[in-house]
């Protein structure tokens, strides 16, 4: 169950990344690569934390009911 939830989470995260990628490709032309990479990593960490905490909350609710 948990593995399935995580795989669904990462599938939706891949879709999210593909949506924001064009924005970062444009940024590469105007900023240094290091700055762009930092931005992507911050987005990635934030998204993973949000998605992970949502999944944990859902699992807790399911186990309590």
PDB file of C-alpha atoms in Angstrom:
ATOM      1  CA  UNK A   1       0.000   0.000   0.000  1.00  0.00           C
ATOM      2  CA  UNK A   2       2.700   2.484   0.976  1.00  0.00           C
ATOM      3  CA  UNK A   3       4.824   1.597  -2.056  1.00  0.00           C
ATOM      4  CA  UNK A   4       1.837   2.155  -4.341  1.00  0.00           C
ATOM      5  CA  UNK A   5       1.149   5.538  -2.710  1.00  0.00           C
ATOM      6  CA  UNK A   6       4.753   6.619  -3.180  1.00  0.00           C
ATOM      7  CA  UNK A   7       4.815   5.520  -6.814  1.00  0.00           C
ATOM      8  CA  UNK A   8       1.630   7.513  -7.467  1.00  0.00           C
ATOM      9  CA  UNK A   9       3.171  10.489  -5.686  1.00  0.00           C
ATOM     10  CA  UNK A  10       6.344  10.363  -7.794  1.00  0.00           C
ATOM     11  CA  UNK A  11       4.322   9.953 -10.988  1.00  0.00           C
ATOM     12  CA  UNK A  12       2.417  13.157 -10.202  1.00  0.00           C
ATOM     13  CA  UNK A  13       5.695  14.821  -9.213  1.00  0.00           C
ATOM     14  CA  UNK A  14       7.176  13.927 -12.626  1.00  0.00           C
ATOM     15  CA  UNK A  15       4.180  15.606 -14.262  1.00  0.00           C
ATOM     16  CA  UNK A  16       4.742  18.659 -12.067  1.00  0.00           C
ATOM     17  CA  UNK A  17       8.428  18.792 -13.041  1.00  0.00           C
ATOM     18  CA  UNK A  18       7.569  18.593 -16.738  1.00  0.00           C
ATOM     19  CA  UNK A  19       5.241  21.584 -16.270  1.00  0.00           C
ATOM     20  CA  UNK A  20       7.879  23.766 -14.587  1.00  0.00           C
ATOM     21  CA  UNK A  21      10.820  22.706 -16.779  1.00  0.00           C
ATOM     22  CA  UNK A  22      10.125  25.127 -19.678  1.00  0.00           C
ATOM     23  CA  UNK A  23      10.233  27.982 -17.162  1.00  0.00           C
ATOM     24  CA  UNK A  24      13.673  26.899 -15.986  1.00  0.00           C
ATOM     25  CA  UNK A  25      14.926  26.410 -19.525  1.00  0.00           C
ATOM     26  CA  UNK A  26      14.071  30.070 -20.165  1.00  0.00           C
ATOM     27  CA  UNK A  27      15.825  31.043 -16.932  1.00  0.00           C
ATOM     28  CA  UNK A  28      19.015  29.281 -18.058  1.00  0.00           C
ATOM     29  CA  UNK A  29      19.432  31.899 -20.781  1.00  0.00           C
ATOM     30  CA  UNK A  30      19.202  34.768 -18.276  1.00  0.00           C
ATOM     31  CA  UNK A  31      20.816  33.342 -15.116  1.00  0.00           C
ATOM     32  CA  UNK A  32      23.889  31.267 -14.413  1.00  0.00           C
ATOM     33  CA  UNK A  33      23.418  27.507 -14.453  1.00  0.00           C
ATOM     34  CA  UNK A  34      24.236  27.320 -10.740  1.00  0.00           C
ATOM     35  CA  UNK A  35      21.406  29.704  -9.831  1.00  0.00           C
ATOM     36  CA  UNK A  36      18.932  27.781 -11.966  1.00  0.00           C
ATOM     37  CA  UNK A  37      20.022  24.479 -10.454  1.00  0.00           C
ATOM     38  CA  UNK A  38      19.536  25.890  -6.949  1.00  0.00           C
ATOM     39  CA  UNK A  39      16.020  27.014  -7.869  1.00  0.00           C
ATOM     40  CA  UNK A  40      15.139  23.574  -9.209  1.00  0.00           C
ATOM     41  CA  UNK A  41      16.511  21.876  -6.092  1.00  0.00           C
ATOM     42  CA  UNK A  42      14.522  24.199  -3.811  1.00  0.00           C
ATOM     43  CA  UNK A  43      11.346  23.447  -5.797  1.00  0.00           C
ATOM     44  CA  UNK A  44      12.127  19.724  -5.652  1.00  0.00           C
ATOM     45  CA  UNK A  45      12.710  19.681  -1.881  1.00  0.00           C
ATOM     46  CA  UNK A  46       9.603  21.747  -1.191  1.00  0.00           C
ATOM     47  CA  UNK A  47       7.430  19.520  -3.389  1.00  0.00           C
ATOM     48  CA  UNK A  48       8.775  16.307  -1.890  1.00  0.00           C
ATOM     49  CA  UNK A  49       8.214  17.592   1.659  1.00  0.00           C
ATOM     50  CA  UNK A  50       4.650  18.660   0.829  1.00  0.00           C
ATOM     51  CA  UNK A  51       3.805  15.422  -0.959  1.00  0.00           C
ATOM     52  CA  UNK A  52       5.406  13.278   1.724  1.00  0.00           C
ATOM     53  CA  UNK A  53       3.615  15.031   4.583  1.00  0.00           C
ATOM     54  CA  UNK A  54       0.270  14.770   2.755  1.00  0.00           C
ATOM     55  CA  UNK A  55       0.814  11.036   2.254  1.00  0.00           C
ATOM     56  CA  UNK A  56       1.781  10.598   5.921  1.00  0.00           C
ATOM     57  CA  UNK A  57      -1.371  12.430   7.021  1.00  0.00           C
ATOM     58  CA  UNK A  58      -3.497  10.220   4.773  1.00  0.00           C
ATOM     59  CA  UNK A  59      -1.847   7.070   6.127  1.00  0.00           C
ATOM     60  CA  UNK A  60      -2.417   8.226   9.721  1.00  0.00           C
ATOM     61  CA  UNK A  61      -6.090   8.937   8.998  1.00  0.00           C
ATOM     62  CA  UNK A  62      -6.505   5.509   7.401  1.00  0.00           C
ATOM     63  CA  UNK A  63      -4.889   3.749  10.359  1.00  0.00           C
ATOM     64  CA  UNK A  64      -7.031   5.688  12.866  1.00  0.00           C
ATOM     65  CA  UNK A  65     -10.318   4.844  11.172  1.00  0.00           C
TER      66      UNK A  65
END
